[in-house]
Coordinates of C-alpha atoms in Angstrom, one line a residue:
Chain A
M926 CA 0.0 0.0 0.0
S927 CA 1.4 3.4 -0.9
P928 CA 1.8 5.9 1.9
L929 CA -1.0 8.0 0.4
R930 CA -3.4 5.0 0.3
R931 CA -2.4 4.0 3.7
K932 CA -3.2 7.4 5.1
E933 CA -6.5 7.3 3.4
A934 CA -7.3 3.9 4.9
I935 CA -6.3 5.1 8.4
N936 CA -8.5 8.2 8.1
G937 CA -11.3 6.2 6.8
F938 CA -11.1 3.7 9.6
L939 CA -10.8 6.4 12.2
S940 CA -13.9 8.1 10.9
V941 CA -16.1 5.0 11.2
L942 CA -14.4 4.0 14.4
P943 CA -17.0 5.7 16.8
W944 CA -19.8 3.9 15.0
F945 CA -17.9 0.6 15.1
I946 CA -17.2 0.9 18.8
G947 CA -20.8 1.7 19.4
F948 CA -21.9 -1.3 17.3
L949 CA -19.6 -3.6 19.3
V950 CA -20.6 -2.2 22.7
F951 CA -24.3 -1.4 22.3
T952 CA -25.4 -4.0 19.7
A953 CA -23.1 -6.9 19.0
G954 CA -21.9 -7.4 22.6
P955 CA -25.3 -7.2 24.1
M956 CA -26.7 -9.7 21.6
V957 CA -24.0 -12.2 22.4
Y958 CA -24.6 -11.7 26.1
S959 CA -28.3 -12.1 25.5
A960 CA -27.7 -15.4 23.8
Y961 CA -26.1 -16.6 27.0
L962 CA -28.9 -15.2 29.3
V963 CA -31.4 -17.4 27.4
F964 CA -29.9 -20.3 29.4
T965 CA -30.1 -18.7 32.8
R966 CA -32.5 -17.7 35.5
W967 CA -31.7 -14.2 36.6
E968 CA -33.6 -11.9 38.8
L969 CA -30.9 -9.2 38.9
I970 CA -30.3 -9.5 42.6
T971 CA -28.2 -12.6 42.6
P972 CA -25.8 -13.6 39.8
P973 CA -27.3 -15.4 36.7
E974 CA -27.9 -19.1 37.4
W975 CA -27.3 -21.6 34.5
I976 CA -30.5 -23.6 34.0
G977 CA -29.8 -25.2 30.6
F978 CA -33.0 -25.4 28.5
D979 CA -35.5 -24.7 31.3
N980 CA -36.6 -21.4 29.8
F981 CA -37.2 -23.2 26.5
R982 CA -39.3 -25.9 28.3
F983 CA -41.2 -23.2 30.0
L984 CA -41.8 -21.4 26.7
A985 CA -43.2 -24.6 25.2
R986 CA -45.8 -24.8 27.9
D987 CA -46.4 -21.1 28.4
Q988 CA -50.1 -20.5 27.5
M989 CA -49.6 -16.7 27.9
F990 CA -46.9 -16.8 25.2
R991 CA -49.2 -18.7 22.8
T992 CA -52.0 -16.2 23.3
T993 CA -49.6 -13.3 22.9
L994 CA -48.1 -14.7 19.7
W995 CA -51.5 -15.1 18.3
N996 CA -52.6 -11.6 19.2
T997 CA -49.5 -10.1 17.8
F998 CA -49.9 -12.1 14.6
I999 CA -53.5 -11.0 14.1
Y1000 CA -52.7 -7.4 14.9
T1001 CA -49.8 -7.5 12.3
V1002 CA -51.5 -9.3 9.4
V1003 CA -54.6 -7.1 9.7
S1004 CA -53.2 -3.7 10.5
V1005 CA -50.2 -3.7 8.0
P1006 CA -52.1 -4.6 4.8
L1007 CA -55.0 -2.4 5.8
Q1008 CA -52.7 0.6 6.5
L1009 CA -50.8 0.0 3.2
L1010 CA -54.0 -0.2 1.2
V1011 CA -55.4 3.0 2.6
A1012 CA -52.0 4.7 2.2
L1013 CA -51.6 3.5 -1.4
G1014 CA -55.2 4.6 -2.3
V1015 CA -54.8 8.0 -0.9
A1016 CA -51.3 8.4 -2.4
L1017 CA -52.8 7.6 -5.9
L1018 CA -55.5 10.2 -5.4
L1019 CA -53.1 12.8 -4.3
N1020 CA -50.9 12.0 -7.2
L1021 CA -53.6 13.1 -9.6
N1022 CA -52.5 16.6 -8.7
I1023 CA -55.9 18.1 -8.4
R1024 CA -56.3 21.5 -6.8
G1025 CA -55.5 21.6 -3.1
T1026 CA -53.3 18.6 -3.1
N1027 CA -50.8 20.2 -0.8
V1028 CA -53.4 21.0 1.8
Y1029 CA -54.9 17.5 1.6
R1030 CA -51.4 16.0 1.9
A1031 CA -50.5 18.1 4.9
I1032 CA -53.8 17.4 6.8
I1033 CA -53.7 13.6 6.0
F1034 CA -50.1 13.4 7.1
L1035 CA -50.7 15.0 10.5
P1036 CA -52.0 11.9 12.4
S1037 CA -48.8 9.9 11.6
Q1038 CA -46.8 12.8 13.1
T1039 CA -48.7 13.1 16.3
P1040 CA -46.5 11.9 19.2
I1041 CA -47.4 8.3 19.8
V1042 CA -48.2 8.8 23.5
A1043 CA -50.6 11.7 22.5
T1044 CA -52.2 9.4 19.9
A1045 CA -52.6 6.6 22.4
M1046 CA -54.2 8.8 25.1
L1047 CA -56.4 10.5 22.5
W1048 CA -57.8 7.2 21.3
F1049 CA -58.0 5.9 24.8
F1050 CA -60.4 8.8 25.3
I1051 CA -62.2 8.3 22.0
F1052 CA -62.8 4.7 22.8
S1053 CA -64.3 5.5 26.2
P1054 CA -67.0 2.9 27.0
T1055 CA -69.5 5.5 28.1
Q1056 CA -69.9 8.3 25.7
G1057 CA -66.6 8.8 23.7
L1058 CA -66.4 9.9 20.1
A1059 CA -66.4 6.3 18.9
N1060 CA -69.7 5.5 20.6
A1061 CA -71.1 8.8 19.5
A1062 CA -70.2 8.0 15.9
L1063 CA -72.0 4.6 16.3
G1064 CA -75.0 6.3 17.8
V1065 CA -75.4 8.2 14.5
F1066 CA -76.1 4.9 12.9
G1067 CA -78.3 3.7 15.7
I1068 CA -75.7 1.2 17.0
P1069 CA -75.6 0.8 20.8
P1070 CA -72.4 1.9 22.6
Q1071 CA -69.6 -0.6 22.8
G1072 CA -67.0 -1.4 25.4
W1073 CA -64.0 -1.1 22.9
L1074 CA -60.8 -1.4 24.9
W1075 CA -62.7 -3.2 27.6
D1076 CA -64.3 -5.7 25.2
V1077 CA -62.4 -8.9 24.5
D1078 CA -63.6 -8.9 20.9
L1079 CA -63.2 -5.3 20.1
V1080 CA -59.9 -4.4 21.7
K1081 CA -57.7 -5.7 18.8
P1082 CA -59.8 -4.0 16.1
A1083 CA -59.6 -0.8 18.2
L1084 CA -55.8 -1.0 18.3
I1085 CA -55.8 -1.7 14.6
V1086 CA -57.9 1.4 14.0
V1087 CA -55.3 3.5 15.8
A1088 CA -52.5 2.0 13.7
V1089 CA -54.4 2.6 10.4
W1090 CA -55.2 6.1 11.4
A1091 CA -51.5 6.9 11.3
F1092 CA -51.1 5.7 7.7
G1093 CA -49.4 9.0 6.6
T1094 CA -45.8 7.8 6.8
A1095 CA -46.5 5.0 4.4
M1096 CA -48.5 7.4 2.2
I1097 CA -45.5 9.8 1.9
I1098 CA -43.2 6.9 0.9
F1099 CA -45.8 5.9 -1.7
L1100 CA -45.9 9.5 -3.0
A1101 CA -42.2 9.5 -3.4
G1102 CA -42.3 6.2 -5.2
L1103 CA -45.0 7.6 -7.5
Q1104 CA -42.9 10.6 -8.3
D1105 CA -40.1 8.3 -9.4
I1106 CA -42.1 6.8 -12.2
P1107 CA -41.0 8.4 -15.5
Q1108 CA -43.7 10.6 -17.0
S1109 CA -42.7 9.5 -20.5
L1110 CA -44.2 6.0 -19.8
Y1111 CA -47.6 7.5 -19.2
E1112 CA -47.3 9.7 -22.3
A1113 CA -46.4 6.7 -24.4
A1114 CA -49.3 4.7 -22.9
E1115 CA -51.7 7.6 -23.6
L1116 CA -50.6 7.6 -27.2
D1117 CA -51.5 3.9 -27.3
G1118 CA -54.9 4.9 -26.0
A1119 CA -54.5 3.6 -22.5
G1120 CA -57.1 4.9 -20.0
I1121 CA -56.7 5.6 -16.3
W1122 CA -57.3 2.0 -15.1
S1123 CA -55.0 0.5 -17.7
K1124 CA -52.2 2.9 -16.8
L1125 CA -52.7 2.1 -13.1
R1126 CA -52.6 -1.6 -13.8
N1127 CA -49.8 -1.7 -16.3
I1128 CA -47.5 1.1 -15.3
T1129 CA -48.2 2.5 -11.9
L1130 CA -48.6 -0.6 -9.8
P1131 CA -45.8 -2.6 -11.4
L1132 CA -43.3 0.2 -11.0
L1133 CA -44.5 0.9 -7.5
T1134 CA -43.9 -2.7 -6.3
P1135 CA -40.4 -1.9 -4.8
T1136 CA -42.1 0.8 -2.7
I1137 CA -45.0 -1.5 -1.7
F1138 CA -42.4 -4.1 -0.8
F1139 CA -40.4 -1.7 1.3
N1140 CA -43.5 -0.5 3.2
L1141 CA -44.6 -4.0 3.7
V1142 CA -41.2 -5.1 5.2
I1143 CA -40.9 -2.0 7.4
G1144 CA -44.6 -2.2 8.4
L1145 CA -44.3 -5.9 9.5
I1146 CA -41.1 -5.3 11.5
G1147 CA -42.8 -2.3 13.2
A1148 CA -46.2 -3.9 13.9
F1149 CA -44.7 -7.1 15.4
Q1150 CA -42.9 -4.9 18.0
V1151 CA -45.9 -2.7 18.8
F1152 CA -45.5 -1.5 22.4
T1153 CA -46.5 2.0 23.4
P1154 CA -50.2 2.1 22.4
V1155 CA -50.8 -1.3 24.0
Y1156 CA -48.9 -0.4 27.1
L1157 CA -50.8 2.9 27.5
M1158 CA -54.2 2.0 26.3
T1159 CA -54.9 -1.5 27.4
G1160 CA -52.0 -2.9 29.4
G1161 CA -52.6 -6.1 27.4
G1162 CA -56.2 -6.5 28.7
P1163 CA -58.9 -7.3 29.0
G1164 CA -57.8 -10.8 30.1
N1165 CA -54.7 -10.8 27.9
S1166 CA -56.8 -10.3 24.7
S1167 CA -54.5 -7.5 23.6
M1168 CA -51.2 -8.8 25.1
M1169 CA -48.5 -8.3 22.4
M1170 CA -44.9 -9.6 22.2
G1171 CA -43.4 -6.2 23.0
L1172 CA -45.4 -5.8 26.1
L1173 CA -44.8 -9.4 27.2
I1174 CA -41.0 -9.0 26.9
Y1175 CA -41.3 -5.7 28.9
R1176 CA -43.3 -7.4 31.6
H1177 CA -41.0 -10.3 32.1
G1178 CA -37.9 -8.1 31.8
F1179 CA -38.7 -5.0 33.7
E1180 CA -41.7 -5.8 35.9
E1181 CA -41.0 -9.3 37.0
F1182 CA -37.2 -9.2 36.3
N1183 CA -37.1 -12.6 34.6
M1184 CA -34.1 -11.5 32.6
G1185 CA -33.4 -15.0 31.2
Y1186 CA -36.9 -15.7 30.1
A1187 CA -37.4 -12.1 28.7
S1188 CA -34.2 -12.6 26.7
L1189 CA -35.5 -15.8 25.2
L1190 CA -38.8 -14.1 24.3
A1191 CA -36.8 -11.3 22.6
W1192 CA -34.9 -13.9 20.6
V1193 CA -38.1 -15.5 19.6
L1194 CA -39.4 -12.1 18.4
F1195 CA -36.1 -11.5 16.5
L1196 CA -36.3 -14.9 14.8
I1197 CA -39.9 -14.3 13.8
V1198 CA -39.1 -10.9 12.4
I1199 CA -36.1 -12.3 10.5
T1200 CA -38.1 -15.2 9.2
L1201 CA -41.0 -13.0 8.0
T1202 CA -38.5 -10.6 6.3
T1203 CA -36.6 -13.4 4.6
I1204 CA -39.9 -15.0 3.4
Q1205 CA -40.9 -11.6 2.0
F1206 CA -37.6 -11.2 0.2
R1207 CA -38.0 -14.6 -1.3
L1208 CA -41.5 -13.9 -2.4
A1209 CA -40.4 -10.5 -3.7
R1210 CA -38.6 -12.1 -6.6
R1211 CA -42.0 -13.1 -8.0
W1212 CA -43.8 -9.8 -7.8
V1213 CA -41.4 -6.9 -7.2
Y1214 CA -40.2 -5.2 -10.4
Y1215 CA -37.1 -3.1 -10.3
Q1216 CA -36.6 -0.4 -13.0
G1217 CA -33.4 -0.9 -14.9
D1218 CA -33.1 -4.6 -14.1
Chain B
M1259 CA -32.2 2.6 -49.9
S1260 CA -30.8 4.6 -47.0
A1261 CA -30.3 7.7 -49.1
Q1262 CA -33.7 7.4 -50.4
R1263 CA -35.2 7.1 -47.0
S1264 CA -33.4 10.1 -45.7
T1265 CA -35.0 12.3 -48.3
E1266 CA -38.4 10.7 -48.1
I1267 CA -38.8 10.8 -44.4
P1268 CA -40.1 14.3 -44.0
T1269 CA -42.8 13.9 -46.7
I1270 CA -43.9 10.5 -45.5
R1271 CA -43.8 11.1 -41.8
E1272 CA -45.9 14.2 -41.6
P1273 CA -49.3 12.8 -42.7
E1274 CA -48.6 9.5 -41.0
R1275 CA -48.1 11.3 -37.7
A1276 CA -51.2 13.4 -38.1
E1277 CA -53.2 10.3 -38.8
R1278 CA -51.7 8.5 -35.9
D1279 CA -52.4 11.3 -33.5
L1280 CA -56.0 11.4 -34.6
R1281 CA -56.4 7.6 -34.4
L1282 CA -54.8 7.3 -30.9
Q1283 CA -56.6 10.1 -29.1
P1284 CA -58.8 8.7 -26.3
A1285 CA -62.0 8.0 -28.2
D1286 CA -64.3 10.3 -26.2
S1287 CA -62.1 13.4 -26.6
V1288 CA -62.2 12.9 -30.4
V1289 CA -65.9 12.3 -30.5
S1290 CA -67.0 14.9 -28.1
P1291 CA -64.6 17.2 -26.2
T1292 CA -67.4 18.4 -23.9
W1293 CA -68.2 14.9 -22.8
A1294 CA -64.6 14.4 -21.9
R1295 CA -64.5 17.5 -19.9
I1296 CA -67.7 16.5 -18.0
R1297 CA -66.2 13.1 -17.3
G1298 CA -62.9 14.8 -16.2
T1299 CA -64.8 17.2 -13.9
S1300 CA -67.0 14.5 -12.3
R1301 CA -63.9 12.4 -11.8
S1302 CA -62.1 15.3 -10.0
V1303 CA -65.3 16.1 -7.9
L1304 CA -65.3 12.4 -6.8
T1305 CA -61.6 12.7 -6.0
H1306 CA -62.2 15.8 -3.9
L1307 CA -65.1 14.1 -2.1
V1308 CA -63.0 11.0 -1.2
L1309 CA -60.0 13.2 -0.1
L1310 CA -62.3 15.4 2.0
A1311 CA -63.7 12.4 3.8
I1312 CA -60.2 11.1 4.5
A1313 CA -59.0 14.5 5.6
A1314 CA -62.0 14.7 8.0
V1315 CA -61.2 11.3 9.5
S1316 CA -57.6 12.4 9.9
L1317 CA -58.5 15.7 11.4
L1318 CA -61.6 15.1 13.6
P1319 CA -59.8 13.1 16.3
L1320 CA -57.2 15.9 16.5
I1321 CA -59.9 18.6 16.7
Y1322 CA -61.6 16.4 19.4
M1323 CA -58.4 16.5 21.3
V1324 CA -58.1 20.3 21.2
S1325 CA -61.8 20.8 21.9
T1326 CA -61.8 18.5 24.9
S1327 CA -58.7 20.3 26.2
L1328 CA -60.7 23.5 26.3
K1329 CA -63.9 22.2 27.9
E1330 CA -65.0 22.6 31.5
R1331 CA -64.3 19.8 33.8
G1332 CA -67.0 17.2 33.7
T1333 CA -68.4 18.2 30.3
E1334 CA -66.0 16.1 28.2
F1335 CA -68.6 13.4 27.7
A1336 CA -71.6 15.7 27.1
Y1337 CA -73.7 14.6 24.2
P1338 CA -74.3 15.8 21.5
I1339 CA -70.6 16.6 21.1
E1340 CA -69.7 20.2 21.6
W1341 CA -67.0 20.8 19.0
I1342 CA -66.5 24.4 20.0
P1343 CA -66.6 24.5 23.8
D1344 CA -68.7 27.1 25.6
P1345 CA -67.1 28.5 27.7
I1346 CA -63.6 28.1 26.4
V1347 CA -61.5 27.1 29.4
W1348 CA -57.9 28.2 28.5
S1349 CA -56.9 27.7 32.1
N1350 CA -57.0 23.9 31.6
Y1351 CA -53.5 24.4 30.0
A1352 CA -52.1 26.1 33.1
T1353 CA -53.7 23.5 35.3
A1354 CA -52.3 20.7 33.2
I1355 CA -48.9 22.2 33.4
D1356 CA -49.1 22.5 37.2
T1357 CA -50.7 19.2 37.8
V1358 CA -47.6 17.3 36.9
E1359 CA -44.0 18.5 36.8
T1360 CA -44.3 19.6 33.2
V1361 CA -41.5 22.1 33.3
T1362 CA -39.1 19.4 34.7
F1363 CA -40.3 16.9 32.1
L1364 CA -39.8 19.5 29.3
T1365 CA -36.3 20.3 30.5
N1366 CA -35.4 16.7 30.6
T1367 CA -36.8 16.0 27.2
M1368 CA -35.0 19.0 25.7
I1369 CA -31.7 17.9 27.3
I1370 CA -32.0 14.4 25.8
T1371 CA -33.2 15.7 22.5
M1372 CA -30.4 18.2 22.1
M1373 CA -27.6 15.9 23.3
T1374 CA -28.7 13.0 21.0
L1375 CA -29.0 15.4 18.2
I1376 CA -25.5 16.7 18.5
G1377 CA -24.0 13.3 19.1
G1378 CA -26.0 11.6 16.4
L1379 CA -25.3 14.2 13.8
L1380 CA -21.6 14.4 14.4
S1381 CA -20.9 10.7 14.7
S1382 CA -23.2 9.5 11.9
A1383 CA -22.0 12.2 9.5
L1384 CA -18.3 11.3 10.2
A1385 CA -18.9 7.6 9.7
A1386 CA -21.0 8.4 6.6
Y1387 CA -18.2 10.5 5.2
G1388 CA -15.7 7.7 5.8
F1389 CA -17.9 5.1 4.1
A1390 CA -18.5 7.5 1.2
R1391 CA -15.1 8.9 0.5
T1392 CA -12.3 6.5 1.6
R1393 CA -11.2 3.1 0.8
F1394 CA -9.9 0.8 3.5
P1395 CA -9.8 -3.0 4.0
G1396 CA -13.1 -4.3 5.3
R1397 CA -15.0 -1.1 4.5
D1398 CA -17.8 -2.8 2.5
F1399 CA -18.2 -5.5 5.2
L1400 CA -18.5 -2.9 7.9
F1401 CA -21.0 -1.0 5.8
M1402 CA -23.1 -4.1 5.4
L1403 CA -22.9 -4.6 9.1
C1404 CA -24.2 -1.1 9.6
L1405 CA -27.1 -1.7 7.2
S1406 CA -28.0 -4.9 8.9
G1407 CA -28.4 -2.9 12.2
M1408 CA -31.3 -1.1 10.5
M1409 CA -33.3 -4.2 10.6
L1410 CA -32.6 -5.1 14.2
P1411 CA -35.5 -4.7 16.6
Y1412 CA -34.8 -2.6 19.7
M1413 CA -36.6 -5.2 21.7
V1414 CA -33.8 -7.7 21.1
T1415 CA -30.9 -5.5 22.4
M1416 CA -33.1 -3.8 25.1
I1417 CA -32.5 -6.4 27.9
P1418 CA -28.8 -7.0 27.6
Q1419 CA -28.2 -3.2 27.1
F1420 CA -30.1 -2.6 30.3
V1421 CA -27.8 -5.1 32.0
L1422 CA -24.8 -3.2 30.6
F1423 CA -26.0 0.2 31.7
R1424 CA -26.9 -1.2 35.1
E1425 CA -23.3 -2.5 35.5
L1426 CA -22.1 1.0 34.7
G1427 CA -24.5 2.5 37.3
W1428 CA -26.3 4.5 34.7
I1429 CA -29.9 3.5 35.6
N1430 CA -32.0 6.6 36.3
T1431 CA -29.7 8.9 34.4
V1432 CA -29.9 10.2 30.8
W1433 CA -26.6 8.4 29.8
P1434 CA -28.2 5.2 28.5
L1435 CA -30.3 7.4 26.2
V1436 CA -27.7 9.8 25.2
V1437 CA -24.3 8.1 25.0
P1438 CA -25.2 5.6 22.2
A1439 CA -26.0 8.6 20.0
F1440 CA -22.4 9.7 20.2
F1441 CA -21.3 6.3 18.8
G1442 CA -22.9 6.3 15.4
G1443 CA -26.4 7.3 16.3
T1444 CA -28.9 5.3 14.2
P1445 CA -27.6 3.2 11.3
F1446 CA -30.2 4.7 9.1
Y1447 CA -28.7 8.2 9.5
I1448 CA -25.3 6.9 8.4
F1449 CA -26.9 5.3 5.4
L1450 CA -28.8 8.4 4.4
L1451 CA -25.8 10.7 4.8
R1452 CA -23.5 8.4 3.0
Q1453 CA -25.8 8.4 0.0
F1454 CA -25.8 12.2 0.1
F1455 CA -22.0 12.5 0.4
K1456 CA -21.6 10.0 -2.5
G1457 CA -23.8 12.3 -4.7
L1458 CA -21.7 15.4 -4.0
P1459 CA -19.0 16.5 -6.6
T1460 CA -15.5 16.0 -5.2
D1461 CA -13.9 19.1 -6.9
L1462 CA -13.9 21.3 -3.8
E1463 CA -12.5 18.5 -1.6
D1464 CA -9.8 17.7 -4.2
A1465 CA -8.8 21.3 -4.3
A1466 CA -8.6 21.5 -0.5
K1467 CA -6.5 18.3 -0.5
L1468 CA -4.1 19.9 -3.0
D1469 CA -3.8 22.9 -0.6
G1470 CA -2.7 20.5 2.1
A1471 CA -5.9 20.3 4.2
G1472 CA -6.2 17.1 6.2
F1473 CA -9.1 14.6 5.9
F1474 CA -11.0 15.6 9.0
R1475 CA -10.6 19.3 8.2
I1476 CA -12.0 18.8 4.8
W1477 CA -14.9 16.8 6.3
W1478 CA -15.7 19.6 8.7
T1479 CA -15.1 22.7 6.6
I1480 CA -16.1 21.6 3.2
A1481 CA -18.2 18.4 3.1
M1482 CA -20.4 19.2 6.2
P1483 CA -21.6 22.7 5.0
M1484 CA -22.5 21.1 1.6
A1485 CA -24.5 18.4 3.3
K1486 CA -26.8 20.9 5.1
P1487 CA -30.0 19.7 3.4
A1488 CA -29.3 16.1 4.4
L1489 CA -28.1 17.1 7.9
A1490 CA -31.4 19.0 8.3
T1491 CA -33.4 15.9 7.4
V1492 CA -31.4 13.7 9.8
A1493 CA -31.8 16.4 12.5
I1494 CA -35.6 16.4 12.2
L1495 CA -35.8 12.7 12.2
S1496 CA -33.6 12.6 15.3
I1497 CA -35.4 15.3 17.2
L1498 CA -38.8 13.7 16.5
F1499 CA -37.6 10.3 17.5
H1500 CA -36.3 11.4 20.9
W1501 CA -39.2 13.8 21.6
N1502 CA -41.7 10.9 21.0
D1503 CA -39.6 8.0 22.4
F1504 CA -41.4 6.1 25.2
L1505 CA -39.9 2.7 25.7
A1506 CA -36.3 3.6 26.4
P1507 CA -37.1 6.4 28.8
L1508 CA -39.6 4.1 30.5
I1509 CA -36.9 1.5 31.1
Y1510 CA -34.2 3.9 32.3
L1511 CA -35.7 7.0 33.8
Q1512 CA -37.2 5.7 37.1
T1513 CA -37.8 8.7 39.3
Q1514 CA -40.1 11.5 38.3
D1515 CA -37.5 14.2 38.4
N1516 CA -35.8 12.5 35.5
W1517 CA -38.9 11.8 33.4
T1518 CA -39.6 13.1 29.9
L1519 CA -42.8 14.6 28.6
A1520 CA -43.8 11.3 27.0
L1521 CA -43.5 9.5 30.4
G1522 CA -45.4 12.2 32.2
I1523 CA -48.7 11.5 30.3
R1524 CA -49.1 8.3 32.4
L1525 CA -49.8 10.4 35.5
F1526 CA -53.0 11.6 33.9
R1527 CA -54.0 8.1 33.0
D1528 CA -53.2 6.6 36.4
A1529 CA -54.9 9.4 38.3
Y1530 CA -57.7 8.1 40.7
Q1531 CA -60.2 9.9 38.6
I1532 CA -59.0 10.6 35.0
N1533 CA -59.5 14.2 34.1
F1534 CA -59.6 14.0 30.3
N1535 CA -59.6 17.8 29.8
L1536 CA -56.2 18.0 31.4
M1537 CA -54.9 14.9 29.8
M1538 CA -55.8 16.2 26.4
A1539 CA -54.3 19.6 27.2
Y1540 CA -51.1 17.8 28.0
A1541 CA -51.3 15.8 24.8
V1542 CA -51.8 19.1 22.8
I1543 CA -48.8 20.6 24.6
M1544 CA -46.7 17.6 23.5
T1545 CA -48.0 17.8 19.9
I1546 CA -47.8 21.5 19.1
P1547 CA -44.0 21.6 18.9
V1548 CA -44.0 18.7 16.5
F1549 CA -46.6 20.2 14.3
T1550 CA -44.8 23.5 14.3
V1551 CA -41.6 21.8 13.2
F1552 CA -43.6 20.0 10.6
F1553 CA -45.1 23.1 9.1
A1554 CA -41.9 25.1 9.3
F1555 CA -39.7 22.4 7.7
Q1556 CA -42.2 20.5 5.7
K1557 CA -39.8 20.0 2.9
Y1558 CA -37.1 18.3 5.0
F1559 CA -39.7 16.4 6.8
V1560 CA -41.2 14.9 3.8
Q1561 CA -37.8 14.4 2.3
G1562 CA -36.6 12.5 5.3
I1563 CA -39.5 10.1 5.2
A1564 CA -39.4 9.8 1.5
I1565 CA -35.7 9.0 1.5
S1566 CA -36.3 6.4 4.2
G1567 CA -38.6 4.8 1.6
M1568 CA -35.9 5.0 -1.1
G1569 CA -33.6 3.3 1.3
G1570 CA -35.3 0.1 0.7
R1571 CA -34.5 -0.1 -3.0

């Protein structure tokens, strides 16, 4: 290596060094340690005690874990597609560039930018079992008031409504994706007599598949870890019907101080997220179209 | 043949193109321009109606939040819903601020937000510049490692990180929230800034190099000023994240004098009798700064989120 190249290499390495140290200390190191904790019982007061596969055996019999996994699964597979569908639909409408688009976009974007704790408490209030906004809205259609967050059957739909309400982030990403589609393609299609639907089906949607895919991956990773709204609005209730993986890990780790078992749950969450993401990348080859490929 | 064609093209092409244009117009606009206009108008009326409905669903809950925050105590469930309260009780805001230690929470939130902003911007911009502008053995591997960190759920590192910070005696201090920011911030910031640096022309940097300026000096005095738009985007993402963050402060900040605004909202929920007027006032207080930043810097805001979408490509 020439002295000049060597100097460049040293400078380069020095510049990424703070990040690299942080990666080792705050990410890689903790993950390795966490892989060890999985085999221990540890309540923080005494040193960790090696218990082999006991945590795994407990996990296999843990009814609460099964319920939680199911709840999280339902929440994820309903809220993410629903949110993306709404986001995509609205993005397509906004992309028509009718008058007032900027105003619509700003207003529709606001819910997603409301601080999550404010959103959670606002909807906690809206879903009041007595006479909140949700029940008032039902009243307009002559439907009797519901228990919402206090109703075993309605608590998950209620949480999904909160998630879908904040669809603005996905919408903005879709809009950026739409802007990336070359105008010339539409012009060419128009020359061939293509109408709105044909353009949507044959140009817009195929070219938007990378963006749809991105939103899907990010959405699933995020939804599977949902924590704050559940913690603040339901605490997992009623009767664990809204208990989610994030909250379960938190409970075991920071309320009951079962650090070993909480670590195992965190690894399970991680493996599920990785598996879902990998499956999506596999499936993506069949339906995601990249421009310039 | 080719010579022939070159002379013939103008004469042949013109009528052909005219004919084609006529043939390939959307049928209705050829047959009846008025009909097309009516169809276009009704289509845009329909679009407006749908967008109006969605804007209403987006906005009504927020209006409900503000309107509740201005109602008299005990009237928050009055039916039919009073969208504009009478009387308007502005004092709810003062009461909400006094009910919990709002000023302390705000101060703590600002400290965390500012420190993570400085640390995150500096360390991620430096790493990004290194990844963008230098070659060193293992660079691409390290960059892949950095990208893979973007996919890692916080839930996974949360418990062992807590153990680490507990060993360091940092529980109930801001350090667990702030110090990691100084070591690279969020991988996504590095990714975003690296893309930006890569897109910058190198002329100025090369000229400075010829003048004998060192690597870090060039980074600080030339590259950083040019990266202002990208830095602004990262800054907004970082500020918002820490302003809104709930889980990490919940784990680390245990006594009330260390709480952030986000943690403080629990006091309203856990009160013996929930006062929704004050709770909503507090929620509005937390939301206003975010919306202000949004309207003031909409461009960077939207850009940041849009780029995060591009990141997946």
